[in-house]
């Protein structure tokens, strides 16, 4: 959806893919690290549309979090969509698609180094994050090598949380062979 709306980024990624993988080579472990723009686009997509839109933690003892006193047994919910669009953390363009914010790495994209929580953080961090990013890069590379993407006029923007974030009325994307 984002690459259909932002054709300039779609072209940038296609150029990068063409440079690193040519017209039909599937990316391998050497190529992944070279797809820097694609990595930035995925991070920005995860920020704006986190597939897991919230997670929670139970306090196992009384604790103090900043100025908050949290009693044992409290459930703390982390609303990722809200946190990922906080202008105080991400800057005034927080609601805009701007992959360049990740130009100098995830930890420098916002005012807090751990601001991107799409895969969570700490001891219970997602164990599949590298696999998920690798799989997404392979699939997107293969699509960009073969097709130009655009969004159908039928598309209605309505992301909803059904366990993971889902486009409520589907995501009709048109593929034009290159
Ligand atoms: C874009 C794709 C994915 C996203 C956004 C994602 C996100 C997350 C998040 C936010 C958590 C923390 C949940 C919580 O603590 O309540 C989590 C945990 C986990 N994820 Fe993922 N995940 C993705 C893909 C995957 C894949 C592909 C696998 C397996 C191959 C996987 C396996 C797990 C497991 C096992 C945990 C639990 C880790 C633990 O509690 O110790 N995830 N994931």
PDB file of C-alpha atoms and ligand atoms in Angstrom:
ATOM      1  CA  UNK A   1       0.000   0.000   0.000  1.00  0.00           C
ATOM      2  CA  UNK A   2       2.725   2.454   1.010  1.00  0.00           C
ATOM      3  CA  UNK A   3       4.831   1.738  -2.077  1.00  0.00           C
ATOM      4  CA  UNK A   4       1.768   2.192  -4.303  1.00  0.00           C
ATOM      5  CA  UNK A   5       1.068   5.572  -2.723  1.00  0.00           C
ATOM      6  CA  UNK A   6       4.736   6.597  -2.770  1.00  0.00           C
ATOM      7  CA  UNK A   7       5.798   5.800  -6.309  1.00  0.00           C
ATOM      8  CA  UNK A   8       9.058   7.718  -5.809  1.00  0.00           C
ATOM      9  CA  UNK A   9      10.083   5.216  -3.116  1.00  0.00           C
ATOM     10  CA  UNK A  10       8.929   2.311  -5.249  1.00  0.00           C
ATOM     11  CA  UNK A  11      11.313   3.514  -7.990  1.00  0.00           C
ATOM     12  CA  UNK A  12      14.169   4.032  -5.506  1.00  0.00           C
ATOM     13  CA  UNK A  13      13.751   0.469  -4.220  1.00  0.00           C
ATOM     14  CA  UNK A  14      13.548  -0.926  -7.757  1.00  0.00           C
ATOM     15  CA  UNK A  15      16.814   0.844  -8.626  1.00  0.00           C
ATOM     16  CA  UNK A  16      18.447  -0.558  -5.485  1.00  0.00           C
ATOM     17  CA  UNK A  17      17.181  -4.068  -6.256  1.00  0.00           C
ATOM     18  CA  UNK A  18      18.357  -3.765  -9.847  1.00  0.00           C
ATOM     19  CA  UNK A  19      21.828  -2.683  -8.681  1.00  0.00           C
ATOM     20  CA  UNK A  20      22.211  -5.438  -6.057  1.00  0.00           C
ATOM     21  CA  UNK A  21      20.272  -8.341  -7.610  1.00  0.00           C
ATOM     22  CA  UNK A  22      19.808  -7.501 -11.304  1.00  0.00           C
ATOM     23  CA  UNK A  23      16.576  -8.503 -13.014  1.00  0.00           C
ATOM     24  CA  UNK A  24      16.061 -12.007 -11.637  1.00  0.00           C
ATOM     25  CA  UNK A  25      18.585 -12.921  -8.913  1.00  0.00           C
ATOM     26  CA  UNK A  26      16.913 -13.773  -5.575  1.00  0.00           C
ATOM     27  CA  UNK A  27      18.629 -11.914  -2.711  1.00  0.00           C
ATOM     28  CA  UNK A  28      20.966 -14.033  -0.562  1.00  0.00           C
ATOM     29  CA  UNK A  29      22.742 -13.483   2.762  1.00  0.00           C
ATOM     30  CA  UNK A  30      25.348 -11.234   1.046  1.00  0.00           C
ATOM     31  CA  UNK A  31      22.713  -9.061  -0.600  1.00  0.00           C
ATOM     32  CA  UNK A  32      20.411  -8.508   2.405  1.00  0.00           C
ATOM     33  CA  UNK A  33      22.734  -6.075   4.130  1.00  0.00           C
ATOM     34  CA  UNK A  34      23.075  -4.088   0.892  1.00  0.00           C
ATOM     35  CA  UNK A  35      19.341  -3.438   0.533  1.00  0.00           C
ATOM     36  CA  UNK A  36      19.584  -0.380   2.812  1.00  0.00           C
ATOM     37  CA  UNK A  37      16.703   1.628   1.354  1.00  0.00           C
ATOM     38  CA  UNK A  38      14.439  -1.411   1.483  1.00  0.00           C
ATOM     39  CA  UNK A  39      15.373  -1.940   5.118  1.00  0.00           C
ATOM     40  CA  UNK A  40      14.465   1.705   5.866  1.00  0.00           C
ATOM     41  CA  UNK A  41      11.128   1.336   4.060  1.00  0.00           C
ATOM     42  CA  UNK A  42      10.265  -1.794   6.075  1.00  0.00           C
ATOM     43  CA  UNK A  43      11.174  -0.105   9.362  1.00  0.00           C
ATOM     44  CA  UNK A  44       9.032   2.906   8.474  1.00  0.00           C
ATOM     45  CA  UNK A  45       6.149   0.596   7.479  1.00  0.00           C
ATOM     46  CA  UNK A  46       6.482  -1.252  10.805  1.00  0.00           C
ATOM     47  CA  UNK A  47       6.383   2.092  12.604  1.00  0.00           C
ATOM     48  CA  UNK A  48       3.265   3.388  10.857  1.00  0.00           C
ATOM     49  CA  UNK A  49       1.392   0.080  10.628  1.00  0.00           C
ATOM     50  CA  UNK A  50       2.759  -2.236  13.335  1.00  0.00           C
ATOM     51  CA  UNK A  51       1.323  -5.707  12.611  1.00  0.00           C
ATOM     52  CA  UNK A  52       1.189  -6.299  16.394  1.00  0.00           C
ATOM     53  CA  UNK A  53      -0.562  -3.112  17.477  1.00  0.00           C
ATOM     54  CA  UNK A  54      -0.061  -3.543  21.223  1.00  0.00           C
ATOM     55  CA  UNK A  55       1.453  -5.826  23.817  1.00  0.00           C
ATOM     56  CA  UNK A  56       1.298  -5.880  27.602  1.00  0.00           C
ATOM     57  CA  UNK A  57       3.373  -6.725  30.653  1.00  0.00           C
ATOM     58  CA  UNK A  58       2.298  -7.547  34.226  1.00  0.00           C
ATOM     59  CA  UNK A  59       4.291  -5.943  37.055  1.00  0.00           C
ATOM     60  CA  UNK A  60       5.606  -8.841  39.171  1.00  0.00           C
ATOM     61  CA  UNK A  61       6.563  -6.434  42.013  1.00  0.00           C
ATOM     62  CA  UNK A  62       5.913  -2.834  43.042  1.00  0.00           C
ATOM     63  CA  UNK A  63       7.968  -0.578  40.812  1.00  0.00           C
ATOM     64  CA  UNK A  64       8.550   3.027  39.791  1.00  0.00           C
ATOM     65  CA  UNK A  65       8.482   3.918  36.094  1.00  0.00           C
ATOM     66  CA  UNK A  66       9.554   7.550  35.612  1.00  0.00           C
ATOM     67  CA  UNK A  67       7.201   9.477  37.911  1.00  0.00           C
ATOM     68  CA  UNK A  68       4.640   6.620  38.053  1.00  0.00           C
ATOM     69  CA  UNK A  69       4.322   4.236  41.006  1.00  0.00           C
ATOM     70  CA  UNK A  70       3.132   0.892  39.648  1.00  0.00           C
ATOM     71  CA  UNK A  71       1.768  -1.640  42.178  1.00  0.00           C
ATOM     72  CA  UNK A  72       2.506  -5.351  41.802  1.00  0.00           C
ATOM     73  CA  UNK A  73      -0.084  -7.088  39.596  1.00  0.00           C
ATOM     74  CA  UNK A  74      -0.776  -4.063  37.355  1.00  0.00           C
ATOM     75  CA  UNK A  75      -1.072  -4.818  33.652  1.00  0.00           C
ATOM     76  CA  UNK A  76       0.772  -2.252  31.546  1.00  0.00           C
ATOM     77  CA  UNK A  77      -0.393  -1.989  27.936  1.00  0.00           C
ATOM     78  CA  UNK A  78       1.941  -0.612  25.265  1.00  0.00           C
ATOM     79  CA  UNK A  79      -0.210   0.901  22.484  1.00  0.00           C
ATOM     80  CA  UNK A  80       2.283   0.788  19.620  1.00  0.00           C
ATOM     81  CA  UNK A  81       0.261   2.745  17.064  1.00  0.00           C
ATOM     82  CA  UNK A  82      -0.040   5.612  19.529  1.00  0.00           C
ATOM     83  CA  UNK A  83       3.597   5.426  20.652  1.00  0.00           C
ATOM     84  CA  UNK A  84       4.881   5.198  17.076  1.00  0.00           C
ATOM     85  CA  UNK A  85       3.039   8.373  16.081  1.00  0.00           C
ATOM     86  CA  UNK A  86       4.050  10.479  19.096  1.00  0.00           C
ATOM     87  CA  UNK A  87       5.419  13.763  17.717  1.00  0.00           C
ATOM     88  CA  UNK A  88       7.349  14.416  20.935  1.00  0.00           C
ATOM     89  CA  UNK A  89       9.388  11.264  20.204  1.00  0.00           C
ATOM     90  CA  UNK A  90       9.371  11.022  16.401  1.00  0.00           C
ATOM     91  CA  UNK A  91       9.279  14.690  15.432  1.00  0.00           C
ATOM     92  CA  UNK A  92       6.688  16.866  13.718  1.00  0.00           C
ATOM     93  CA  UNK A  93       6.504  14.553  10.666  1.00  0.00           C
ATOM     94  CA  UNK A  94       5.570  11.534  12.845  1.00  0.00           C
ATOM     95  CA  UNK A  95       2.366  10.939  10.854  1.00  0.00           C
ATOM     96  CA  UNK A  96       4.201  11.044   7.500  1.00  0.00           C
ATOM     97  CA  UNK A  97       5.828   8.185   5.591  1.00  0.00           C
ATOM     98  CA  UNK A  98       9.495   9.130   5.745  1.00  0.00           C
ATOM     99  CA  UNK A  99      11.870   6.136   5.534  1.00  0.00           C
ATOM    100  CA  UNK A 100      14.832   8.532   5.666  1.00  0.00           C
ATOM    101  CA  UNK A 101      14.336   8.905   9.418  1.00  0.00           C
ATOM    102  CA  UNK A 102      16.011   5.449   9.640  1.00  0.00           C
ATOM    103  CA  UNK A 103      18.993   6.561   7.532  1.00  0.00           C
ATOM    104  CA  UNK A 104      21.394   6.395  10.509  1.00  0.00           C
ATOM    105  CA  UNK A 105      19.956   3.235  12.046  1.00  0.00           C
ATOM    106  CA  UNK A 106      16.954   2.335  14.207  1.00  0.00           C
ATOM    107  CA  UNK A 107      18.415   3.706  17.421  1.00  0.00           C
ATOM    108  CA  UNK A 108      18.910   7.189  15.905  1.00  0.00           C
ATOM    109  CA  UNK A 109      15.535   7.482  14.176  1.00  0.00           C
ATOM    110  CA  UNK A 110      13.763   9.051  17.140  1.00  0.00           C
ATOM    111  CA  UNK A 111      14.501  10.859  20.387  1.00  0.00           C
ATOM    112  CA  UNK A 112      14.605   7.554  22.265  1.00  0.00           C
ATOM    113  CA  UNK A 113      16.873   4.724  21.003  1.00  0.00           C
ATOM    114  CA  UNK A 114      14.202   2.076  21.688  1.00  0.00           C
ATOM    115  CA  UNK A 115      11.278   4.043  20.263  1.00  0.00           C
ATOM    116  CA  UNK A 116      10.507   1.462  17.556  1.00  0.00           C
ATOM    117  CA  UNK A 117       8.770  -1.401  19.370  1.00  0.00           C
ATOM    118  CA  UNK A 118       7.212  -3.285  16.450  1.00  0.00           C
ATOM    119  CA  UNK A 119       9.130  -6.436  17.476  1.00  0.00           C
ATOM    120  CA  UNK A 120       9.039  -5.520  21.183  1.00  0.00           C
ATOM    121  CA  UNK A 121      12.292  -5.133  23.159  1.00  0.00           C
ATOM    122  CA  UNK A 122      14.280  -6.836  25.910  1.00  0.00           C
ATOM    123  CA  UNK A 123      14.226 -10.485  27.056  1.00  0.00           C
ATOM    124  CA  UNK A 124      10.861 -11.229  25.361  1.00  0.00           C
ATOM    125  CA  UNK A 125      11.758  -9.582  22.056  1.00  0.00           C
ATOM    126  CA  UNK A 126      10.319 -11.280  18.948  1.00  0.00           C
ATOM    127  CA  UNK A 127      12.512 -14.256  18.104  1.00  0.00           C
ATOM    128  CA  UNK A 128      11.295 -14.225  14.485  1.00  0.00           C
ATOM    129  CA  UNK A 129      12.216 -10.656  13.607  1.00  0.00           C
ATOM    130  CA  UNK A 130      15.244 -11.465  11.449  1.00  0.00           C
ATOM    131  CA  UNK A 131      13.339 -14.238   9.699  1.00  0.00           C
ATOM    132  CA  UNK A 132      10.347 -11.926   9.094  1.00  0.00           C
ATOM    133  CA  UNK A 133      12.543  -9.156   7.653  1.00  0.00           C
ATOM    134  CA  UNK A 134      14.456 -11.621   5.462  1.00  0.00           C
ATOM    135  CA  UNK A 135      11.273 -13.169   4.109  1.00  0.00           C
ATOM    136  CA  UNK A 136       9.751  -9.734   3.422  1.00  0.00           C
ATOM    137  CA  UNK A 137      12.899  -8.614   1.579  1.00  0.00           C
ATOM    138  CA  UNK A 138      12.918 -11.717  -0.627  1.00  0.00           C
ATOM    139  CA  UNK A 139       9.242 -11.343  -1.538  1.00  0.00           C
ATOM    140  CA  UNK A 140       9.410  -7.594  -2.184  1.00  0.00           C
ATOM    141  CA  UNK A 141      12.595  -7.961  -4.257  1.00  0.00           C
ATOM    142  CA  UNK A 142      10.934 -10.580  -6.465  1.00  0.00           C
ATOM    143  CA  UNK A 143       7.845  -8.394  -6.909  1.00  0.00           C
ATOM    144  CA  UNK A 144       9.816  -5.230  -7.719  1.00  0.00           C
ATOM    145  CA  UNK A 145      11.928  -7.128 -10.277  1.00  0.00           C
ATOM    146  CA  UNK A 146       8.780  -8.088 -12.177  1.00  0.00           C
ATOM    147  CA  UNK A 147       5.947  -5.624 -11.520  1.00  0.00           C
ATOM    148  CA  UNK A 148       4.991  -1.985 -10.982  1.00  0.00           C
ATOM    149  CA  UNK A 149       2.533  -1.628  -8.069  1.00  0.00           C
ATOM    150  CA  UNK A 150      -0.415   0.729  -7.879  1.00  0.00           C
ATOM    151  CA  UNK A 151      -3.435   0.917  -5.630  1.00  0.00           C
ATOM    152  CA  UNK A 152      -6.898   0.229  -7.006  1.00  0.00           C
ATOM    153  CA  UNK A 153      -9.435   3.070  -6.681  1.00  0.00           C
ATOM    154  CA  UNK A 154     -11.570   0.478  -4.789  1.00  0.00           C
ATOM    155  CA  UNK A 155      -9.182   0.655  -1.829  1.00  0.00           C
ATOM    156  CA  UNK A 156     -10.668   2.026   1.398  1.00  0.00           C
ATOM    157  CA  UNK A 157      -8.127   2.917   4.056  1.00  0.00           C
ATOM    158  CA  UNK A 158      -9.330   1.216   7.229  1.00  0.00           C
ATOM    159  CA  UNK A 159      -6.675  -0.655   9.216  1.00  0.00           C
ATOM    160  CA  UNK A 160      -8.234  -2.761  11.995  1.00  0.00           C
ATOM    161  CA  UNK A 161      -6.737  -4.879  14.736  1.00  0.00           C
ATOM    162  CA  UNK A 162      -7.787  -8.514  14.228  1.00  0.00           C
ATOM    163  CA  UNK A 163      -5.066 -10.065  16.375  1.00  0.00           C
ATOM    164  CA  UNK A 164      -2.690  -8.497  13.864  1.00  0.00           C
ATOM    165  CA  UNK A 165      -3.295  -5.264  11.952  1.00  0.00           C
ATOM    166  CA  UNK A 166      -5.367  -5.951   8.835  1.00  0.00           C
ATOM    167  CA  UNK A 167      -6.872  -3.826   6.031  1.00  0.00           C
ATOM    168  CA  UNK A 168     -10.607  -4.105   6.860  1.00  0.00           C
ATOM    169  CA  UNK A 169     -11.763  -4.088   3.230  1.00  0.00           C
ATOM    170  CA  UNK A 170      -8.751  -5.847   1.746  1.00  0.00           C
ATOM    171  CA  UNK A 171      -5.833  -4.387  -0.128  1.00  0.00           C
ATOM    172  CA  UNK A 172      -6.501  -4.410  -3.880  1.00  0.00           C
ATOM    173  CA  UNK A 173      -3.110  -3.716  -5.467  1.00  0.00           C
ATOM    174  CA  UNK A 174      -2.677  -3.791  -9.237  1.00  0.00           C
ATOM    175  CA  UNK A 175       0.467  -5.403 -10.660  1.00  0.00           C
ATOM    176  CA  UNK A 176       1.636  -4.193 -14.047  1.00  0.00           C
ATOM    177  CA  UNK A 177       4.317  -6.425 -15.620  1.00  0.00           C
ATOM    178  CA  UNK A 178       7.516  -4.484 -16.333  1.00  0.00           C
TER     179      UNK A 178
HETATM  180  C1  LIG B   1       6.405  -8.686  10.874  1.00  0.00           C
HETATM  181  C2  LIG B   1       6.363  -9.826  11.556  1.00  0.00           C
HETATM  182  C3  LIG B   1       6.379  -9.906  13.058  1.00  0.00           C
HETATM  183  C4  LIG B   1       6.102  -8.949  13.996  1.00  0.00           C
HETATM  184  C5  LIG B   1       5.676  -7.487  13.779  1.00  0.00           C
HETATM  185  C6  LIG B   1       6.267  -9.567  15.298  1.00  0.00           C
HETATM  186  C7  LIG B   1       6.096  -8.913  16.517  1.00  0.00           C
HETATM  187  C8  LIG B   1       6.244  -9.482  17.762  1.00  0.00           C
HETATM  188  C9  LIG B   1       6.029  -8.811  19.029  1.00  0.00           C
HETATM  189  C10 LIG B   1       5.594  -7.354  19.200  1.00  0.00           C
HETATM  190  C11 LIG B   1       6.290  -9.686  20.008  1.00  0.00           C
HETATM  191  C12 LIG B   1       6.165  -9.449  21.517  1.00  0.00           C
HETATM  192  C13 LIG B   1       4.761  -9.837  21.968  1.00  0.00           C
HETATM  193  C14 LIG B   1       4.580  -9.750  23.454  1.00  0.00           C
HETATM  194  O1  LIG B   1       5.563  -9.758  24.190  1.00  0.00           O
HETATM  195  O2  LIG B   1       3.421  -9.727  23.902  1.00  0.00           O
HETATM  196  C15 LIG B   1       6.644 -10.944  19.383  1.00  0.00           C
HETATM  197  C16 LIG B   1       6.978 -12.100  20.066  1.00  0.00           C
HETATM  198  C17 LIG B   1       7.263 -13.282  19.454  1.00  0.00           C
HETATM  199  N1  LIG B   1       7.406 -13.516  18.100  1.00  0.00           N
HETATM  200 FE1  LIG B   1       7.096 -12.176  16.630  1.00  0.00          FE
HETATM  201  N2  LIG B   1       6.644 -10.874  15.127  1.00  0.00           N
HETATM  202  C18 LIG B   1       6.733 -11.120  13.776  1.00  0.00           C
HETATM  203  C19 LIG B   1       7.117 -12.293  13.170  1.00  0.00           C
HETATM  204  C20 LIG B   1       7.445 -13.437  13.842  1.00  0.00           C
HETATM  205  C21 LIG B   1       7.859 -14.673  13.213  1.00  0.00           C
HETATM  206  C22 LIG B   1       8.012 -14.871  11.705  1.00  0.00           C
HETATM  207  C23 LIG B   1       8.067 -15.564  14.198  1.00  0.00           C
HETATM  208  C24 LIG B   1       8.506 -16.997  14.141  1.00  0.00           C
HETATM  209  C25 LIG B   1       9.149 -17.510  13.120  1.00  0.00           C
HETATM  210  C26 LIG B   1       7.802 -14.900  15.469  1.00  0.00           C
HETATM  211  C27 LIG B   1       7.900 -15.471  16.710  1.00  0.00           C
HETATM  212  C28 LIG B   1       7.680 -14.841  17.922  1.00  0.00           C
HETATM  213  C29 LIG B   1       7.749 -15.491  19.220  1.00  0.00           C
HETATM  214  C30 LIG B   1       8.026 -16.971  19.488  1.00  0.00           C
HETATM  215  C31 LIG B   1       7.500 -14.509  20.184  1.00  0.00           C
HETATM  216  C32 LIG B   1       7.452 -14.699  21.712  1.00  0.00           C
HETATM  217  C33 LIG B   1       8.827 -14.403  22.299  1.00  0.00           C
HETATM  218  C34 LIG B   1       8.795 -14.484  23.827  1.00  0.00           C
HETATM  219  O3  LIG B   1       7.786 -14.141  24.438  1.00  0.00           O
HETATM  220  O4  LIG B   1       9.828 -14.862  24.394  1.00  0.00           O
HETATM  221  N3  LIG B   1       7.434 -13.615  15.209  1.00  0.00           N
HETATM  222  N4  LIG B   1       6.617 -10.794  18.016  1.00  0.00           N
END
